[in-house]
PDB file of C-alpha atoms (C1' of nucleotides) in Angstrom:
ATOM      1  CA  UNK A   1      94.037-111.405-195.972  1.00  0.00           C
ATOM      2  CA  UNK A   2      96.555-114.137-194.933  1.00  0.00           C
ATOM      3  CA  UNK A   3      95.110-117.124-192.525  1.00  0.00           C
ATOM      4  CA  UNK A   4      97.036-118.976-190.423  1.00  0.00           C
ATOM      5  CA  UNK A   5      96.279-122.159-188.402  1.00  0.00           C
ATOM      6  CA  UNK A   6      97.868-123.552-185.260  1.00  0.00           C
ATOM      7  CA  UNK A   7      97.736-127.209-186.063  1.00  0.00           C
ATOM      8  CA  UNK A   8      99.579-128.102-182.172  1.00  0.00           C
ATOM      9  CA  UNK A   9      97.107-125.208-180.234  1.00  0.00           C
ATOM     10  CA  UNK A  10      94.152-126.597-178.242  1.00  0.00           C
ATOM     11  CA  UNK A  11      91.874-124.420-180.480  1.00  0.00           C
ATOM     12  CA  UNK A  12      90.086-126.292-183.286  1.00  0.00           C
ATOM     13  CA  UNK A  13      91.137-125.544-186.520  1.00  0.00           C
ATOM     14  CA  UNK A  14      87.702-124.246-187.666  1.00  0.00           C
ATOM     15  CA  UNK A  15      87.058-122.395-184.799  1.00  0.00           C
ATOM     16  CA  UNK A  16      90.864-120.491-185.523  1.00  0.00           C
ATOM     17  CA  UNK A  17      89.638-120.093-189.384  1.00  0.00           C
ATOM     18  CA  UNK A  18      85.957-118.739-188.283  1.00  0.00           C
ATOM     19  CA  UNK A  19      87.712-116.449-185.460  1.00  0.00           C
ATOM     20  CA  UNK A  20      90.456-114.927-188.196  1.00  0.00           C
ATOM     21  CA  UNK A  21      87.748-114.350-190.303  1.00  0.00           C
ATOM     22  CA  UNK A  22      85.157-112.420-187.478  1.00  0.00           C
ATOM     23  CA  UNK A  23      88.894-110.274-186.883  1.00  0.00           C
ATOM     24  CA  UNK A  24      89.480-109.374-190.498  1.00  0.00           C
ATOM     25  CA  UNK A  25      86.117-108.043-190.875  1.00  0.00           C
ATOM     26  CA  UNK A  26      86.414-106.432-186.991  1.00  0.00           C
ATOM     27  CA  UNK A  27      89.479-104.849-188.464  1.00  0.00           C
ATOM     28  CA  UNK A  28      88.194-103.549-191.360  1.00  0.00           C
ATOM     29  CA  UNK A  29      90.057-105.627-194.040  1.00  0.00           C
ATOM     30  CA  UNK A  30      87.533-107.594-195.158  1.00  0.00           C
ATOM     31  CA  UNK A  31      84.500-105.883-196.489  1.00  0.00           C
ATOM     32  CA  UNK A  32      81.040-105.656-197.218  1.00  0.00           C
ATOM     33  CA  UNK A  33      80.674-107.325-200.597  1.00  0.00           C
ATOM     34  CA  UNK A  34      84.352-108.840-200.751  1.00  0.00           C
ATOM     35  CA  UNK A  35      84.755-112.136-201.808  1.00  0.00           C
ATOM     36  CA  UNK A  36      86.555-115.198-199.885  1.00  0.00           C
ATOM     37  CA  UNK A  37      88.436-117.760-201.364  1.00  0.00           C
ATOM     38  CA  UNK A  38      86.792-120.540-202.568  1.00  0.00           C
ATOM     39  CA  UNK A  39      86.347-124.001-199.458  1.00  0.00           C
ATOM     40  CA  UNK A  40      88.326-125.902-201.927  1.00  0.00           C
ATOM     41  CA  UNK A  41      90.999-122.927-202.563  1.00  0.00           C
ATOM     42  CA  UNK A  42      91.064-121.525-199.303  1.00  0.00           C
ATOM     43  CA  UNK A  43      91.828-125.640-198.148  1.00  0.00           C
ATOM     44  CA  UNK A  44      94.844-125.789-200.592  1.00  0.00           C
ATOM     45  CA  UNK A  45      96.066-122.489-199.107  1.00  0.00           C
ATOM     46  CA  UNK A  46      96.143-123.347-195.248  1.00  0.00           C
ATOM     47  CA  UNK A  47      97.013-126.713-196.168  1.00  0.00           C
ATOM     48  CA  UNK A  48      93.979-128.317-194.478  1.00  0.00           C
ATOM     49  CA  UNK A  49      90.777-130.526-195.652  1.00  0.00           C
ATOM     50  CA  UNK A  50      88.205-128.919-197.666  1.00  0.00           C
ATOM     51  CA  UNK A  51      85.337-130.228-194.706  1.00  0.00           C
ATOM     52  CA  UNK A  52      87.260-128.184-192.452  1.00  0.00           C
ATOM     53  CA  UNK A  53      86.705-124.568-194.080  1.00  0.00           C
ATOM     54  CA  UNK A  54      83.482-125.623-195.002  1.00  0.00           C
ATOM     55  CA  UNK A  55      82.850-125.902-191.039  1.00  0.00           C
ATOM     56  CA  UNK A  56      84.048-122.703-190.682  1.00  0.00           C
ATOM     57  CA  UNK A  57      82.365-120.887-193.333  1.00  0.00           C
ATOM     58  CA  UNK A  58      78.937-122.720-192.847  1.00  0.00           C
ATOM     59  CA  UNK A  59      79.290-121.591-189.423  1.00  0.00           C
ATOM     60  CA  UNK A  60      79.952-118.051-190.069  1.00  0.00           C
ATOM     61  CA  UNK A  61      76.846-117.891-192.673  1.00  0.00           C
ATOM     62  CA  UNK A  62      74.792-119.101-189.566  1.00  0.00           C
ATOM     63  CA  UNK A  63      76.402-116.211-187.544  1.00  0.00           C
ATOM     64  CA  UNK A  64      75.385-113.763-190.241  1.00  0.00           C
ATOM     65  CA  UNK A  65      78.994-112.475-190.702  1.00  0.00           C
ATOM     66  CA  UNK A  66      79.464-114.349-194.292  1.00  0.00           C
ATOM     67  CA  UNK A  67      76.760-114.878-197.767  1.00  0.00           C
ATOM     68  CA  UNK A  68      77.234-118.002-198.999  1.00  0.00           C
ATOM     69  CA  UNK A  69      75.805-118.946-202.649  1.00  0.00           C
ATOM     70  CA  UNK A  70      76.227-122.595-204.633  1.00  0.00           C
ATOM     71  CA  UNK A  71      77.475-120.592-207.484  1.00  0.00           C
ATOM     72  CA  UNK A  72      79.344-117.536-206.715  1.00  0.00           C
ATOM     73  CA  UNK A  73      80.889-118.846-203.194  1.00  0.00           C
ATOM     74  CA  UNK A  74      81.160-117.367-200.430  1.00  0.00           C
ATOM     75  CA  UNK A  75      81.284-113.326-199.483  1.00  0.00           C
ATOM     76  CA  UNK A  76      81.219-110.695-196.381  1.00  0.00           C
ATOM     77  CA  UNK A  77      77.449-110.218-195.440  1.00  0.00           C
ATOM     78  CA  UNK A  78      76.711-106.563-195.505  1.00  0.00           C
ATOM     79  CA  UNK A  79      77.569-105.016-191.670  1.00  0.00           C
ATOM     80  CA  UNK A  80      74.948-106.342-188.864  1.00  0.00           C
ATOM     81  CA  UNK A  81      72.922-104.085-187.471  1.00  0.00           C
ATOM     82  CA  UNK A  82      73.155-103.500-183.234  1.00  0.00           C
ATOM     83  CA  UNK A  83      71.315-106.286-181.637  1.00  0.00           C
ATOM     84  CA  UNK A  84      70.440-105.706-177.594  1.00  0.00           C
ATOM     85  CA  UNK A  85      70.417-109.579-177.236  1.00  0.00           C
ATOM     86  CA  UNK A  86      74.014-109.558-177.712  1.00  0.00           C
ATOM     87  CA  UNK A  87      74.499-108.454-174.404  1.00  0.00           C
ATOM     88  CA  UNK A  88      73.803-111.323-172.449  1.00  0.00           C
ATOM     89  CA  UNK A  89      75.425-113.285-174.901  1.00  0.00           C
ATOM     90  CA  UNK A  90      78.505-111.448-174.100  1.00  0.00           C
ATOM     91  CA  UNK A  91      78.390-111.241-169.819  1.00  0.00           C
ATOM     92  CA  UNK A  92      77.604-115.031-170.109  1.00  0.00           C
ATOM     93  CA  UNK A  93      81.175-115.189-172.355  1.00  0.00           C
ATOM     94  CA  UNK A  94      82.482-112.922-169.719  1.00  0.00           C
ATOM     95  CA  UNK A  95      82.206-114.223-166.196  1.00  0.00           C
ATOM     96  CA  UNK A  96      84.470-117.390-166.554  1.00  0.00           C
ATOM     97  CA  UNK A  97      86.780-114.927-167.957  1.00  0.00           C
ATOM     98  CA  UNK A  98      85.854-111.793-164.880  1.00  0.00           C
ATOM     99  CA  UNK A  99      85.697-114.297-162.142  1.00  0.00           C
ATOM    100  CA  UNK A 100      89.312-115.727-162.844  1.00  0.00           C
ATOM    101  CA  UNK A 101      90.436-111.780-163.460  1.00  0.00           C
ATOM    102  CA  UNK A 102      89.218-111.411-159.850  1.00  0.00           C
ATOM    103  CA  UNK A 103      91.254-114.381-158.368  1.00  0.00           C
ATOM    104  CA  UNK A 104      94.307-113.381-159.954  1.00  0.00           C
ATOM    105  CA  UNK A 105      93.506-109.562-158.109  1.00  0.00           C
ATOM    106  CA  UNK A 106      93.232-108.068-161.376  1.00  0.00           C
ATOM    107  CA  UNK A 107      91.428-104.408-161.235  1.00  0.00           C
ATOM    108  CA  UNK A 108      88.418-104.343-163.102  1.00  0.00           C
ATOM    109  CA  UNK A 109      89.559-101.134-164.457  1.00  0.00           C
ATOM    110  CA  UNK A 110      93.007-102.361-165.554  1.00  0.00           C
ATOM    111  CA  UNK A 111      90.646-105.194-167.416  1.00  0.00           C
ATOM    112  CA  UNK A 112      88.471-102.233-169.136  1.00  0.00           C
ATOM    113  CA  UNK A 113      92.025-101.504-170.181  1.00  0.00           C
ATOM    114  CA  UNK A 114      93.281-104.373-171.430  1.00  0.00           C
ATOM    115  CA  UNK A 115      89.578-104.660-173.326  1.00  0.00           C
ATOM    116  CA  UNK A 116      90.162-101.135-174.668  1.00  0.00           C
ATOM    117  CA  UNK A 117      94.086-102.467-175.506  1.00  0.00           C
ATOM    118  CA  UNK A 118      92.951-105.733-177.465  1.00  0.00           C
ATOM    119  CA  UNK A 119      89.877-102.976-179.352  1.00  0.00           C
ATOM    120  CA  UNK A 120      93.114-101.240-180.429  1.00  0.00           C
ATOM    121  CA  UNK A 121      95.452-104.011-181.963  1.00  0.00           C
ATOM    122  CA  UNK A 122      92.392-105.479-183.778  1.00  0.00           C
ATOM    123  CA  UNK A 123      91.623-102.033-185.115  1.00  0.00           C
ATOM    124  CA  UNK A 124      95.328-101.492-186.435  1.00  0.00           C
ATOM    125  CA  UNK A 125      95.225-105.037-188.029  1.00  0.00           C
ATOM    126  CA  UNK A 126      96.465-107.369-185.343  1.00  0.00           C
ATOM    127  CA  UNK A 127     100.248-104.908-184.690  1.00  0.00           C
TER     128      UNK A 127
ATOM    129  CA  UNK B   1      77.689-123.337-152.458  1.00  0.00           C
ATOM    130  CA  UNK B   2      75.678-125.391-154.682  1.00  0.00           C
ATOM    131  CA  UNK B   3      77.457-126.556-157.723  1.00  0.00           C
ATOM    132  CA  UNK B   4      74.733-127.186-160.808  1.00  0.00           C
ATOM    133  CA  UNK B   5      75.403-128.877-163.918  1.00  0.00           C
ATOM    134  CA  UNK B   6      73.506-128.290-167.600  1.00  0.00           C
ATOM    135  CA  UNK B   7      73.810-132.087-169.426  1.00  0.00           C
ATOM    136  CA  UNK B   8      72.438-130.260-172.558  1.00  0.00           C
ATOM    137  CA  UNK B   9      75.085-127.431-172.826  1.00  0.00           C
ATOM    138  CA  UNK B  10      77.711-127.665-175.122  1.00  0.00           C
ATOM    139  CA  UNK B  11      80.288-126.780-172.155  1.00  0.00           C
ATOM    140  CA  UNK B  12      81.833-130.138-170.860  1.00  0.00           C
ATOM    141  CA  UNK B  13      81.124-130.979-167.450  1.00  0.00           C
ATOM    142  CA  UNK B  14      84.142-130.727-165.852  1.00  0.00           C
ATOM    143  CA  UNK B  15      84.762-126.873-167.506  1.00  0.00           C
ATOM    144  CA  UNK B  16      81.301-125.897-165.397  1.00  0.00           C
ATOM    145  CA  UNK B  17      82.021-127.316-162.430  1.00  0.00           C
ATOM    146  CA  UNK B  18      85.997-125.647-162.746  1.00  0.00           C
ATOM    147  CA  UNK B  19      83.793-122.532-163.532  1.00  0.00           C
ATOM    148  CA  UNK B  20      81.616-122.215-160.940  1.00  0.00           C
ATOM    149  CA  UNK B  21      83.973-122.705-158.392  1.00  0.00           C
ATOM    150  CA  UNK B  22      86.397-119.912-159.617  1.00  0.00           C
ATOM    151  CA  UNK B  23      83.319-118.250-159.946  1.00  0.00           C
ATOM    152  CA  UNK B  24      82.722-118.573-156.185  1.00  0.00           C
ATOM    153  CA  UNK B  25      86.400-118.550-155.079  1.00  0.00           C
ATOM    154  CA  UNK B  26      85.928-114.515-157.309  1.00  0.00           C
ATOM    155  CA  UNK B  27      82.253-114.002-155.151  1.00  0.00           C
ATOM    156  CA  UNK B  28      83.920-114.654-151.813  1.00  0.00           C
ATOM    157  CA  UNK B  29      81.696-117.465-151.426  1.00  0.00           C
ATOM    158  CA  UNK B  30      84.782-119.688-150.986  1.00  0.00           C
ATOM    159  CA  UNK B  31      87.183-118.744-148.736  1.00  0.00           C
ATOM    160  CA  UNK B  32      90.797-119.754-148.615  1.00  0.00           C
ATOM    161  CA  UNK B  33      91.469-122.785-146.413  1.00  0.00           C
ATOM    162  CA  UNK B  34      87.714-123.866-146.636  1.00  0.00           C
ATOM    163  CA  UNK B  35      87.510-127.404-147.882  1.00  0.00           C
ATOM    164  CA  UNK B  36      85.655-128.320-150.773  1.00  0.00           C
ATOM    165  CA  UNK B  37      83.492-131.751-150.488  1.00  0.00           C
ATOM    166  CA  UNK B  38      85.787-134.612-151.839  1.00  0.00           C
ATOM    167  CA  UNK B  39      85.250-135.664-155.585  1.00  0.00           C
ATOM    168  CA  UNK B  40      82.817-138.799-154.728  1.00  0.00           C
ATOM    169  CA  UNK B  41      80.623-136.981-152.880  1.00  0.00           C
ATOM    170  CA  UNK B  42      80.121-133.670-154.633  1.00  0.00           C
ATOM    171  CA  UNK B  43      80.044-136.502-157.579  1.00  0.00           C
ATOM    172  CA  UNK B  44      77.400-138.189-155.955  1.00  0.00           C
ATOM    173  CA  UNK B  45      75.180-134.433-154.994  1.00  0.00           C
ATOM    174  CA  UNK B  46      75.347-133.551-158.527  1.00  0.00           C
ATOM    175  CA  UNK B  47      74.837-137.006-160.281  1.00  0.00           C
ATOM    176  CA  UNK B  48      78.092-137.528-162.524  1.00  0.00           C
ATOM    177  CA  UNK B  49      80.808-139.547-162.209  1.00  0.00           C
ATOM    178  CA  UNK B  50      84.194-139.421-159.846  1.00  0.00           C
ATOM    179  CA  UNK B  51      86.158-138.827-162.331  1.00  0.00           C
ATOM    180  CA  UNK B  52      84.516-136.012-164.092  1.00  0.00           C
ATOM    181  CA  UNK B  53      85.019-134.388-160.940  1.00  0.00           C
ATOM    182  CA  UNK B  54      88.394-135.095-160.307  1.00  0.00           C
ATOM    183  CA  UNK B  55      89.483-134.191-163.803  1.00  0.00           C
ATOM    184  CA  UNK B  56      87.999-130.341-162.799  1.00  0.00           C
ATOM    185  CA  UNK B  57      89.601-130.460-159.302  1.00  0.00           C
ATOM    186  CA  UNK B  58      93.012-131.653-160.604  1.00  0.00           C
ATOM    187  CA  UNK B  59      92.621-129.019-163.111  1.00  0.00           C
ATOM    188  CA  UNK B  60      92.037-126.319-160.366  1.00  0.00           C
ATOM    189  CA  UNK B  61      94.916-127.314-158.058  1.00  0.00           C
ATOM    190  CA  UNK B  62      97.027-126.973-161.747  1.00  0.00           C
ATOM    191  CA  UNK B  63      95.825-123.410-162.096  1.00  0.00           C
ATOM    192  CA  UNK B  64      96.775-122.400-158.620  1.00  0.00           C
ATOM    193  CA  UNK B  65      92.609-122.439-157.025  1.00  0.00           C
ATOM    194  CA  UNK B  66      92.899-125.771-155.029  1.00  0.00           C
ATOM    195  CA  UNK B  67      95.214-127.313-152.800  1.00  0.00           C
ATOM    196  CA  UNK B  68      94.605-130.899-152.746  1.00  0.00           C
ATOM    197  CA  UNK B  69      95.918-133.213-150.257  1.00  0.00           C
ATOM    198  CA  UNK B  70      95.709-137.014-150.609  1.00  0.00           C
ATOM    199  CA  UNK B  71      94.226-137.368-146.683  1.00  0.00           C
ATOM    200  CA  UNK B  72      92.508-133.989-146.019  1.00  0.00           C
ATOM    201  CA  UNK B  73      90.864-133.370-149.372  1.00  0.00           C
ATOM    202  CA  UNK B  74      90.600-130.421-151.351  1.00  0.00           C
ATOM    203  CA  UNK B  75      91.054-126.958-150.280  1.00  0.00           C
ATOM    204  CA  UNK B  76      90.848-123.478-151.510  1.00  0.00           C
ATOM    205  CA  UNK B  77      94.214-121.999-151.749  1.00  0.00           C
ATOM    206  CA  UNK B  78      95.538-118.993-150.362  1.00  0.00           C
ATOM    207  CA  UNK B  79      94.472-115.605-152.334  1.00  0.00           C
ATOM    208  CA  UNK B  80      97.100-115.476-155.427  1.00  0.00           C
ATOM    209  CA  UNK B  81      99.191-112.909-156.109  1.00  0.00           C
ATOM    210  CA  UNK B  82      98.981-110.378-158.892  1.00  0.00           C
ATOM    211  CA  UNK B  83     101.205-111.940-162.352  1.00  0.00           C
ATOM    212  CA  UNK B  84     101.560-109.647-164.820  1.00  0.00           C
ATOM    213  CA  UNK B  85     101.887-112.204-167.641  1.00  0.00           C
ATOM    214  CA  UNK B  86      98.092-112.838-166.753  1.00  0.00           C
ATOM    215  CA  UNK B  87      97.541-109.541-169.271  1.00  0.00           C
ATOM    216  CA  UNK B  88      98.895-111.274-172.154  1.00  0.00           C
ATOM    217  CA  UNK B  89      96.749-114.375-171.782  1.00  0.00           C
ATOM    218  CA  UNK B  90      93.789-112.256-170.495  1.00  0.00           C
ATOM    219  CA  UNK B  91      94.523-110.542-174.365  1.00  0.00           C
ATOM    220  CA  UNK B  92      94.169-113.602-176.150  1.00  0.00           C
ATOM    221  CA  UNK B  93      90.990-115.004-174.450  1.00  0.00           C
ATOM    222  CA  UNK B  94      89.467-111.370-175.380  1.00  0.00           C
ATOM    223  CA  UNK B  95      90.315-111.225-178.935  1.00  0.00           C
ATOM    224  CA  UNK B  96      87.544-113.150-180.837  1.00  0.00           C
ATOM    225  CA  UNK B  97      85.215-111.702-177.900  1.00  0.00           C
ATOM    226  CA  UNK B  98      85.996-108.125-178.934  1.00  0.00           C
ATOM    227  CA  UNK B  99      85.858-108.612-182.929  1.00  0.00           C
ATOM    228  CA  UNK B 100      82.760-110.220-182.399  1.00  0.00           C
ATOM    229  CA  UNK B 101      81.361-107.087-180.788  1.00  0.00           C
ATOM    230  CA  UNK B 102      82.898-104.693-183.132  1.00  0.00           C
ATOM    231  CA  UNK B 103      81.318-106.645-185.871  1.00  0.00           C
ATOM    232  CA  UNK B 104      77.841-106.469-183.596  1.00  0.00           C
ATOM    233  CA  UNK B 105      78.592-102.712-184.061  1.00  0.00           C
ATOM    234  CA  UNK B 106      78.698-102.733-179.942  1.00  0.00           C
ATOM    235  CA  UNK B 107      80.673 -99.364-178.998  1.00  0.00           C
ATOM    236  CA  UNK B 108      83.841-100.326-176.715  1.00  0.00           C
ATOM    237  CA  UNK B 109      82.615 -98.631-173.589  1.00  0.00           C
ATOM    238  CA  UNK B 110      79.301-100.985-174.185  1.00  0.00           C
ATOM    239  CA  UNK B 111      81.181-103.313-174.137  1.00  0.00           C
ATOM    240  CA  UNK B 112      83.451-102.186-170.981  1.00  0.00           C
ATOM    241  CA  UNK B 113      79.926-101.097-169.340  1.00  0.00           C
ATOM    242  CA  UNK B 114      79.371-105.057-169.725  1.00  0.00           C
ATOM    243  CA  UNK B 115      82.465-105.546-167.862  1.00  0.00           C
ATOM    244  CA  UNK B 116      81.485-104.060-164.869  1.00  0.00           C
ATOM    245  CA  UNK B 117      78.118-105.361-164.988  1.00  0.00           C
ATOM    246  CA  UNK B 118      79.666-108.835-164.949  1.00  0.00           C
ATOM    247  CA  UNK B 119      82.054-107.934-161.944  1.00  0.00           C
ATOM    248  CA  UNK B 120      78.873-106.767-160.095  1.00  0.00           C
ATOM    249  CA  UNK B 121      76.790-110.116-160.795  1.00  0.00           C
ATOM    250  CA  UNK B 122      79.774-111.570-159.631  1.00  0.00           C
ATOM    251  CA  UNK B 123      80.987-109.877-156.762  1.00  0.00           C
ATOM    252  CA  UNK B 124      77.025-109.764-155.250  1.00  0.00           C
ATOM    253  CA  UNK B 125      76.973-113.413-155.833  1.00  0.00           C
ATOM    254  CA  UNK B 126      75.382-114.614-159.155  1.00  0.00           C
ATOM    255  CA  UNK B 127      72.046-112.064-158.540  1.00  0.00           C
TER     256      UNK B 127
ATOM    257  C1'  DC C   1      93.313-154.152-136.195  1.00  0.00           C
ATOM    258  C1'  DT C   2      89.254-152.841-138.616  1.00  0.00           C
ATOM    259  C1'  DA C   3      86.546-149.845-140.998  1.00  0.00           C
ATOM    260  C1'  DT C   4      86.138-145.750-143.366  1.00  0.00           C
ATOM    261  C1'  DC C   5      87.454-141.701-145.453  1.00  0.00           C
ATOM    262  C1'  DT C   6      90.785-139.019-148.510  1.00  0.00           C
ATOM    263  C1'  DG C   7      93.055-138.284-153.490  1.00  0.00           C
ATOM    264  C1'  DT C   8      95.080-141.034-157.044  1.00  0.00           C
ATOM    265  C1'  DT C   9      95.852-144.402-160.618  1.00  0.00           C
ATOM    266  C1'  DA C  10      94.676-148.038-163.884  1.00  0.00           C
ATOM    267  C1'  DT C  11      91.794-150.228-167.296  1.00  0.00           C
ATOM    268  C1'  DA C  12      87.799-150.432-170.120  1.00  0.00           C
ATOM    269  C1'  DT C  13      83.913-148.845-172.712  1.00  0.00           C
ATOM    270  C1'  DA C  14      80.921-145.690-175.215  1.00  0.00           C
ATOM    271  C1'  DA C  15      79.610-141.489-177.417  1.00  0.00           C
ATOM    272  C1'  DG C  16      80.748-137.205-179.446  1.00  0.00           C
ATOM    273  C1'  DA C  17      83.888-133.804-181.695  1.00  0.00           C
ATOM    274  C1'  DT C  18      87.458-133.025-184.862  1.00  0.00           C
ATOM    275  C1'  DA C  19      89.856-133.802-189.121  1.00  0.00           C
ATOM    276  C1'  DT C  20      90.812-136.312-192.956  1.00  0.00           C
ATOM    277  C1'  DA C  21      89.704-138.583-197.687  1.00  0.00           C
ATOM    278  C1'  DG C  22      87.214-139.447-201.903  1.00  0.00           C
ATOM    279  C1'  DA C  23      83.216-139.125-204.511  1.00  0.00           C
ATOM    280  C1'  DA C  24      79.221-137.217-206.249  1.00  0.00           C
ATOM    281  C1'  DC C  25      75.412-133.696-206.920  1.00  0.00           C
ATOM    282  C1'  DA C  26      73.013-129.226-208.473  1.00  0.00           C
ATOM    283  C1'  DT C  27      74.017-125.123-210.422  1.00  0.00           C
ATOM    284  C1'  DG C  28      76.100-121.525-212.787  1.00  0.00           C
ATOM    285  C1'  DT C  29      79.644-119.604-216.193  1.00  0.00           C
ATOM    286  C1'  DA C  30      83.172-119.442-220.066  1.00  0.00           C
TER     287       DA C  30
ATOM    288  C1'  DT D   1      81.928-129.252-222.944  1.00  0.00           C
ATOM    289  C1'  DA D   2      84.808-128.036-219.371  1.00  0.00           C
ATOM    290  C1'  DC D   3      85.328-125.969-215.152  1.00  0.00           C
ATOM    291  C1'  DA D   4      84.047-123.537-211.160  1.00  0.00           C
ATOM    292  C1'  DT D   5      80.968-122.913-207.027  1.00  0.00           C
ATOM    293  C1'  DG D   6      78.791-124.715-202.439  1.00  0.00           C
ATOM    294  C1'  DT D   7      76.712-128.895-200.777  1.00  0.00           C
ATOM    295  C1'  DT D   8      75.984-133.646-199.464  1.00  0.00           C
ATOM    296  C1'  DC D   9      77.257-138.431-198.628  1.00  0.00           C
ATOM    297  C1'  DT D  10      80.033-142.227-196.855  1.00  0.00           C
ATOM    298  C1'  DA D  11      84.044-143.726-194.459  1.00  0.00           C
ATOM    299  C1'  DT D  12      87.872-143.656-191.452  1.00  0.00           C
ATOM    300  C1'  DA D  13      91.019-142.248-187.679  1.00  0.00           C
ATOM    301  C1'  DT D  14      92.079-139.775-183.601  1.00  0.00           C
ATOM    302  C1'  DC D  15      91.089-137.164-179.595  1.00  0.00           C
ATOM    303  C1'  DT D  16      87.965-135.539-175.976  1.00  0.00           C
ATOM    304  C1'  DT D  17      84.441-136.296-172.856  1.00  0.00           C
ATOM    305  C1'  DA D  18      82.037-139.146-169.648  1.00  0.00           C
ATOM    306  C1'  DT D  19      81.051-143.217-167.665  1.00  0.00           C
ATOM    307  C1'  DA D  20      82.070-147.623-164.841  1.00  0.00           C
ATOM    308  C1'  DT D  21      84.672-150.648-161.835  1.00  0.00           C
ATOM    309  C1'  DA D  22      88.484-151.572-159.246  1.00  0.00           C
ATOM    310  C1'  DA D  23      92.383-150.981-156.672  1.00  0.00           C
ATOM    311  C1'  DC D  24      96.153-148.418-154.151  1.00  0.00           C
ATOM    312  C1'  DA D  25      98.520-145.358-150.488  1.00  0.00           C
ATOM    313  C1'  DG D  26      97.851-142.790-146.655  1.00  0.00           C
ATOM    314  C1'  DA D  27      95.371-140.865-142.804  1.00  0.00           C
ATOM    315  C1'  DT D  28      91.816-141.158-139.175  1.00  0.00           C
ATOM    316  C1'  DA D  29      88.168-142.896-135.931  1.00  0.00           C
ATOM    317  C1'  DG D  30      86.260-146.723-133.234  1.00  0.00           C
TER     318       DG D  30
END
DNA sequence: CTATCTGTTATATAAGATATAGAACATGTA
DNA sequence: TACATGTTCTATATCTTATATAACAGATAG
């Protein structure tokens, strides 16, 4: 799975490796068991430091989306199971996000849309 | 409205206080043409510093929430109209949200269910 | 005119986040 | 032995965030 980093965007350049990542796996193309390239390899790729994947993937192990072992590296943690606290994780996430939606006279419905839109292109494989 | 501030969050200070006045401005709790307090004293009622303030209020009258006049102060603006590029951006800000949740195994009408939740809390105030 | 209130701008400082670089360590494998 | 893995350490540079102090331009009230 290609990665690609935005070094002139606002977002940090972990944060867009960690994110990529979360939508590989979201999309199915990265797997259960699959391995990731190494922090050093993975560095040379993207053309970034080695500290900076390491970010990313240390953070991801402390989501729970990636296994990370000193001498086979780093792979897919098998799929999470449904956690309820998750919830209020998300509506916390999502009232900057709602509240500016309702300035800009958006329809909540035609945001359930654009949420069931954006479920679709990360489904397909981003397009 | 009361405006509060968590100095332990990760969220900088001027990104909650930009926040929780969309937030408001989306509640109805802020009206447009109703004047906001000027940045030294609503810096002076939540303890931070003039600037901090002014960098979220100059950052509101950028995204269209504020009108800002040098002698009258700060005021809401009139209700914006509907811009369809809004979707695109809306997209974008929903991406990692949504792969995180498919990930989560949360099904997509949880996650719209959430949605409205949020628009709810909103709408009725913050509870 | 004086005093006081707006937003705004300028300069300065300090702390934290981000990203880079180079080196080394513990551990496992070929 | 040689090489690979993640991990840790030190160091540096830049940007962001937040603070502090001061001043300016314009408007208003006494």
């Amino acid at each position: 799975m290609l990665i690609e980093v935005d070094f002139a965007g606002e977002v940090p350049i972990y944060t867009q490796v960690r994110d990529q990542i979360v939508i590989g796996i979201a999309a199915g193309l990265l797997k259960p068991g699959e391995t990731l390239p190494s922090v050093r390899r993975l560095a040379a790729d993207i053309g970034i430091n080695v500290h900076t994947v390491n970010k990313a993937y240390s953070l991801l192990r402390d989501e729970g989306f990636l296994l990370m072992d000193r001498r086979s590296g780093a792979e897919i943690a098998p799929l999470m199971t449904e956690d309820p606290s998750f919830d209020e994780l998300l509506s916390n996430k999502l009232i900057p996000v709602v509240a500016e939606a309702i300035c800009r006279r958006m329809d909540i419905e035609d945001f359930c849309l654009t949420v069931r839109k954006t479920y679709s292109f990360i489904k397909r494989g981003g397009k």
